[in-house]
Short mmCIF file of C-alpha atoms in Angstrom, two decimals:
data_model
loop_
_atom_site.label_atom_id
_atom_site.label_comp_id
_atom_site.label_asym_id
_atom_site.label_seq_id
_atom_site.Cartn_x
_atom_site.Cartn_y
_atom_site.Cartn_z
CA MET Z 1 -7.26 24.23 6.74
CA ARG Z 2 -7.88 21.60 9.37
CA GLU Z 3 -10.31 23.00 11.94
CA VAL Z 4 -10.09 20.21 14.51
CA VAL Z 5 -7.35 17.70 15.32
CA ASP Z 6 -6.46 15.00 17.83
CA ILE Z 7 -3.11 15.05 19.63
CA ASN Z 8 -1.71 11.66 20.62
CA CYS Z 9 1.36 10.79 22.66
CA ASP Z 10 3.26 7.57 23.41
CA MET Z 11 3.16 7.18 27.20
CA GLY Z 12 3.90 4.82 30.07
CA GLU Z 13 7.24 4.07 28.47
CA ALA Z 14 9.24 3.00 31.49
CA PHE Z 15 9.81 -0.28 33.33
CA GLY Z 16 10.14 -0.57 37.09
CA ARG Z 17 12.74 2.01 38.08
CA TRP Z 18 13.92 2.48 34.49
CA ARG Z 19 12.82 5.76 32.87
CA VAL Z 20 13.36 7.43 29.49
CA GLY Z 21 13.05 11.07 28.51
CA ASP Z 22 12.84 14.06 30.82
CA THR Z 23 9.08 14.60 31.06
CA ASP Z 24 6.55 13.12 33.47
CA ASP Z 25 3.41 11.72 31.83
CA ALA Z 26 1.19 13.50 34.34
CA SER Z 27 2.33 16.88 33.03
CA LEU Z 28 1.45 15.91 29.45
CA MET Z 29 -2.06 14.57 30.05
CA PRO Z 30 -3.78 17.99 30.10
CA LEU Z 31 -2.19 18.81 26.72
CA ILE Z 32 -3.31 15.77 24.69
CA SER Z 33 -6.51 14.00 23.66
CA SER Z 34 -5.24 10.43 23.05
CA ALA Z 35 -2.65 8.33 24.93
CA ASN Z 36 -0.78 5.38 23.42
CA ILE Z 37 0.09 3.33 26.50
CA ALA Z 38 3.04 0.93 26.45
CA ALA Z 39 1.78 -2.60 26.94
CA GLY Z 40 4.75 -4.42 28.45
CA PHE Z 41 6.91 -5.72 25.63
CA HIS Z 42 9.00 -2.64 24.72
CA ALA Z 43 8.19 -0.77 27.96
CA GLY Z 44 5.54 -0.71 30.66
CA ASP Z 45 4.77 -2.93 33.61
CA PRO Z 46 1.45 -3.72 35.36
CA ASN Z 47 1.77 -0.95 37.94
CA LEU Z 48 2.73 1.63 35.34
CA MET Z 49 -0.04 0.54 32.96
CA ASP Z 50 -2.58 0.92 35.77
CA GLN Z 51 -1.22 4.34 36.71
CA THR Z 52 -1.14 5.66 33.14
CA VAL Z 53 -4.62 4.39 32.25
CA ARG Z 54 -5.96 5.96 35.45
CA LEU Z 55 -4.33 9.31 34.63
CA ALA Z 56 -5.76 9.27 31.11
CA ALA Z 57 -9.24 8.37 32.38
CA GLU Z 58 -9.12 11.22 34.92
CA HIS Z 59 -8.26 13.71 32.18
CA GLY Z 60 -10.79 12.40 29.65
CA VAL Z 61 -7.98 11.27 27.34
CA GLY Z 62 -8.68 8.40 24.92
CA ILE Z 63 -7.04 5.11 25.93
CA GLY Z 64 -4.89 3.40 23.33
CA ALA Z 65 -2.84 0.20 23.49
CA HIS Z 66 0.72 0.63 22.23
CA PRO Z 67 2.05 -2.88 21.51
CA GLY Z 68 5.58 -3.42 20.27
CA TYR Z 69 8.17 -6.08 19.58
CA ASN Z 70 9.25 -8.11 22.61
CA ASP Z 71 12.35 -5.93 23.01
CA LEU Z 72 12.77 -4.23 26.38
CA GLN Z 73 16.51 -3.80 25.89
CA GLY Z 74 16.09 -2.07 22.53
CA PHE Z 75 12.91 -0.18 23.45
CA GLY Z 76 11.05 -1.91 20.63
CA ARG Z 77 13.08 -0.11 18.00
CA ARG Z 78 14.83 -3.23 16.71
CA LYS Z 79 13.10 -5.52 14.24
CA ILE Z 80 12.54 -9.06 15.53
CA ALA Z 81 11.99 -11.94 13.13
CA GLY Z 82 8.76 -13.88 13.45
CA THR Z 83 5.83 -15.04 11.38
CA ALA Z 84 2.92 -12.68 10.91
CA LYS Z 85 0.74 -14.89 13.13
CA GLU Z 86 3.36 -14.97 15.89
CA LEU Z 87 3.74 -11.20 15.84
CA VAL Z 88 0.01 -10.58 15.91
CA ASN Z 89 -0.32 -12.97 18.85
CA ASP Z 90 2.17 -10.74 20.66
CA VAL Z 91 -0.12 -7.81 19.82
CA VAL Z 92 -3.18 -9.69 21.10
CA TYR Z 93 -1.43 -10.35 24.41
CA GLN Z 94 -0.48 -6.70 24.87
CA VAL Z 95 -3.78 -5.18 23.78
CA GLY Z 96 -5.57 -7.46 26.23
CA ALA Z 97 -3.50 -6.05 29.09
CA ILE Z 98 -4.32 -2.41 28.34
CA ARG Z 99 -7.95 -3.21 27.65
CA GLU Z 100 -8.36 -4.86 31.05
CA PHE Z 101 -6.84 -1.89 32.85
CA ALA Z 102 -9.19 0.37 30.88
CA HIS Z 103 -12.16 -1.72 32.04
CA ARG Z 104 -10.86 -1.49 35.61
CA HIS Z 105 -11.03 2.29 35.43
CA GLY Z 106 -14.43 2.41 33.74
CA VAL Z 107 -13.31 3.43 30.26
CA ARG Z 108 -13.11 1.66 26.93
CA LEU Z 109 -10.21 1.00 24.59
CA GLN Z 110 -10.33 3.82 22.04
CA HIS Z 111 -7.53 2.71 19.71
CA VAL Z 112 -4.51 0.53 19.04
CA LYS Z 113 -1.24 1.91 17.71
CA PRO Z 114 1.75 -0.38 17.13
CA HIS Z 115 5.07 0.92 18.43
CA GLY Z 116 8.44 1.64 16.86
CA ALA Z 117 9.90 -1.00 14.59
CA LEU Z 118 6.66 -3.01 14.63
CA TYR Z 119 4.74 0.07 13.41
CA MET Z 120 7.26 0.50 10.57
CA GLU Z 121 7.13 -3.20 9.66
CA MET Z 122 3.33 -3.21 9.54
CA ALA Z 123 3.46 -0.16 7.28
CA VAL Z 124 5.19 -2.18 4.54
CA ASN Z 125 3.99 -5.74 5.32
CA PRO Z 126 0.52 -6.44 3.87
CA GLU Z 127 0.26 -9.92 5.39
CA LEU Z 128 1.07 -8.70 8.89
CA SER Z 129 -1.30 -5.76 8.55
CA GLN Z 130 -4.15 -7.91 7.26
CA ILE Z 131 -3.87 -10.43 10.12
CA PHE Z 132 -3.69 -7.56 12.61
CA VAL Z 133 -6.80 -5.95 11.12
CA GLN Z 134 -8.63 -9.30 11.13
CA TYR Z 135 -7.92 -9.53 14.86
CA MET Z 136 -9.25 -6.02 15.40
CA ARG Z 137 -12.40 -6.76 13.37
CA THR Z 138 -13.07 -9.76 15.62
CA VAL Z 139 -12.25 -8.29 19.02
CA GLU Z 140 -12.53 -4.49 18.76
CA PRO Z 141 -14.45 -3.61 15.57
CA ASN Z 142 -15.16 -0.08 16.80
CA ALA Z 143 -11.66 0.77 18.01
CA TYR Z 144 -9.44 2.92 15.82
CA ILE Z 145 -6.14 1.84 14.34
CA PHE Z 146 -3.54 4.63 14.31
CA CYS Z 147 -1.09 4.46 11.39
CA MET Z 148 0.50 6.38 8.54
CA GLY Z 149 -1.74 7.30 5.64
CA GLY Z 150 -1.02 5.22 2.53
CA SER Z 151 0.67 2.45 4.54
CA ALA Z 152 -0.19 -1.25 4.28
CA THR Z 153 -1.87 -0.89 7.68
CA TRP Z 154 -4.05 1.98 6.45
CA ARG Z 155 -5.02 0.08 3.29
CA ALA Z 156 -5.89 -3.11 5.20
CA ALA Z 157 -8.01 -1.24 7.75
CA SER Z 158 -9.78 0.84 5.09
CA GLU Z 159 -10.59 -2.19 2.96
CA ALA Z 160 -11.92 -4.14 5.96
CA GLY Z 161 -14.05 -1.30 7.30
CA GLN Z 162 -12.05 -0.92 10.52
CA PRO Z 163 -11.98 2.67 11.86
CA VAL Z 164 -8.57 4.11 11.05
CA VAL Z 165 -6.76 7.35 11.90
CA ARG Z 166 -3.84 8.79 9.95
CA GLU Z 167 -1.05 10.39 11.94
CA PHE Z 168 1.21 13.38 11.41
CA TYR Z 169 4.51 13.08 13.25
CA ALA Z 170 5.44 16.33 14.96
CA ASP Z 171 8.84 15.28 16.32
CA ARG Z 172 10.01 13.07 13.46
CA ASP Z 173 11.26 13.90 9.97
CA TYR Z 174 9.67 12.84 6.68
CA ASP Z 175 11.24 11.52 3.50
CA ASP Z 176 10.03 12.31 -0.01
CA SER Z 177 7.77 9.21 -0.06
CA GLY Z 178 5.74 10.55 2.88
CA SER Z 179 7.17 8.00 5.34
CA ILE Z 180 8.76 9.02 8.61
CA VAL Z 181 12.51 8.68 8.93
CA PHE Z 182 12.92 5.99 11.57
CA THR Z 183 15.39 6.90 14.32
CA ARG Z 184 16.40 5.47 17.67
CA ASP Z 185 17.44 8.87 19.05
CA ALA Z 186 15.61 12.06 18.08
CA GLY Z 187 17.88 14.24 20.21
CA ARG Z 188 16.41 17.49 21.60
CA PRO Z 189 14.41 19.19 18.84
CA ASP Z 190 13.40 22.85 18.86
CA PRO Z 191 9.82 23.13 20.24
CA ALA Z 192 9.16 26.37 18.34
CA ALA Z 193 10.22 24.77 15.05
CA ILE Z 194 7.96 21.80 15.74
CA ALA Z 195 5.04 24.12 16.49
CA ARG Z 196 5.57 25.91 13.17
CA LYS Z 197 5.81 22.60 11.33
CA VAL Z 198 2.57 21.31 12.88
CA LEU Z 199 0.70 24.55 12.27
CA ARG Z 200 1.75 24.58 8.62
CA ALA Z 201 0.65 20.96 8.20
CA CYS Z 202 -2.77 21.83 9.63
CA LYS Z 203 -3.18 25.04 7.61
CA GLU Z 204 -1.58 24.03 4.29
CA GLY Z 205 -1.52 20.22 4.36
CA ARG Z 206 2.20 20.20 3.55
CA VAL Z 207 5.47 19.27 5.24
CA ARG Z 208 9.15 19.82 4.37
CA THR Z 209 11.15 16.60 3.86
CA VAL Z 210 14.73 15.84 4.88
CA LYS Z 211 15.75 16.58 1.26
CA GLY Z 212 14.18 20.02 1.38
CA ASN Z 213 11.11 19.23 -0.72
CA ASP Z 214 7.50 19.98 0.18
CA ILE Z 215 5.01 17.10 0.06
CA ALA Z 216 1.27 16.89 0.70
CA ILE Z 217 0.19 15.29 3.98
CA ASP Z 218 -3.26 14.46 5.29
CA PHE Z 219 -4.07 13.31 8.80
CA GLU Z 220 -6.53 13.34 11.67
CA SER Z 221 -4.11 13.09 14.60
CA ILE Z 222 -0.77 14.67 15.52
CA CYS Z 223 1.74 12.43 17.29
CA PHE Z 224 4.65 13.32 19.51
CA HIS Z 225 6.66 11.14 21.89
CA SER Z 226 6.97 11.46 25.66
CA ASP Z 227 10.54 10.12 25.47
CA THR Z 228 11.66 12.93 23.16
CA LEU Z 229 13.78 15.35 25.18
CA GLY Z 230 11.80 18.49 25.96
CA ALA Z 231 8.45 16.77 25.36
CA PHE Z 232 6.56 19.10 27.69
CA ASP Z 233 7.70 22.23 25.85
CA ILE Z 234 6.96 20.55 22.53
CA ALA Z 235 3.41 19.75 23.62
CA ARG Z 236 2.81 23.16 25.18
CA GLN Z 237 4.07 25.23 22.25
CA MET Z 238 2.39 22.99 19.69
CA ARG Z 239 -0.96 23.21 21.46
CA GLU Z 240 -0.67 26.97 21.97
CA ALA Z 241 0.07 27.47 18.26
CA LEU Z 242 -2.90 25.36 17.19
CA VAL Z 243 -5.39 26.92 19.59
CA GLY Z 244 -4.08 30.38 18.75
CA ALA Z 245 -4.83 29.70 15.09
CA GLY Z 246 -8.39 28.63 15.90
CA ILE Z 247 -7.74 24.91 15.54
CA ARG Z 248 -9.64 22.88 18.11
CA ILE Z 249 -8.09 19.91 19.95
CA ALA Z 250 -10.72 17.17 20.23
CA PRO Z 251 -11.12 13.43 20.84
CA VAL Z 252 -10.31 11.35 17.80
CA ALA Z 253 -13.94 10.22 17.34
CA ASP Z 254 -14.91 13.84 16.78
CA VAL Z 255 -12.03 14.43 14.37
CA ALA Z 256 -12.50 11.23 12.36
CA ALA Z 257 -16.22 11.93 11.89
CA ARG Z 258 -15.44 15.05 9.84
#
């Protein structure tokens, strides 16, 4: 049974007056321990980045950059062709923005987590993952990379000695290979069902796939998305279930050290 776990959430995913989801980030901050903050290419603008970093710093939540494909219209969930070097340069640009806002508010960059289709591409693209990890080793050797366990990103980070955190996806489905089923619209899932799923993963290390099979899963952080409809109830019920079972919510550095 997992005794301590990090909870991370994708946040700051708006642009100007454009908003997604039905939950305000401020209401989620007390319920999480790590924030993945949109860095401008799939969502986010300078004012929103500043606001979200400030909120996270005020709540003691770890600051993470959440870079994606340059795809505002598609919310970063469409794959964009580019060389590995070009795509990592896009990541460099975005991480730099979040890192500067973190410095402005007196906190450090805790982690980097690619977003959406870029996350999924890195998971299966060794060249892209290796160049990304090389960048992290040069610029932020102590910052964590958030990714799926067993992915190309996880292997590249582990081999290079970069701190890495494996995620469990609360509000996404899994296939029999252990990968998440990529979707552009998760609908409105049942918060109670998600809480049961998360609690089982923490207690038994297993998850039910879309084909009805049980597979083993190991992780240090639980992810859910602020743009999922009903995100506040998801976070609240999930956290209540974990705490009620004696599972502590803690910063990722504490979790990863175990």
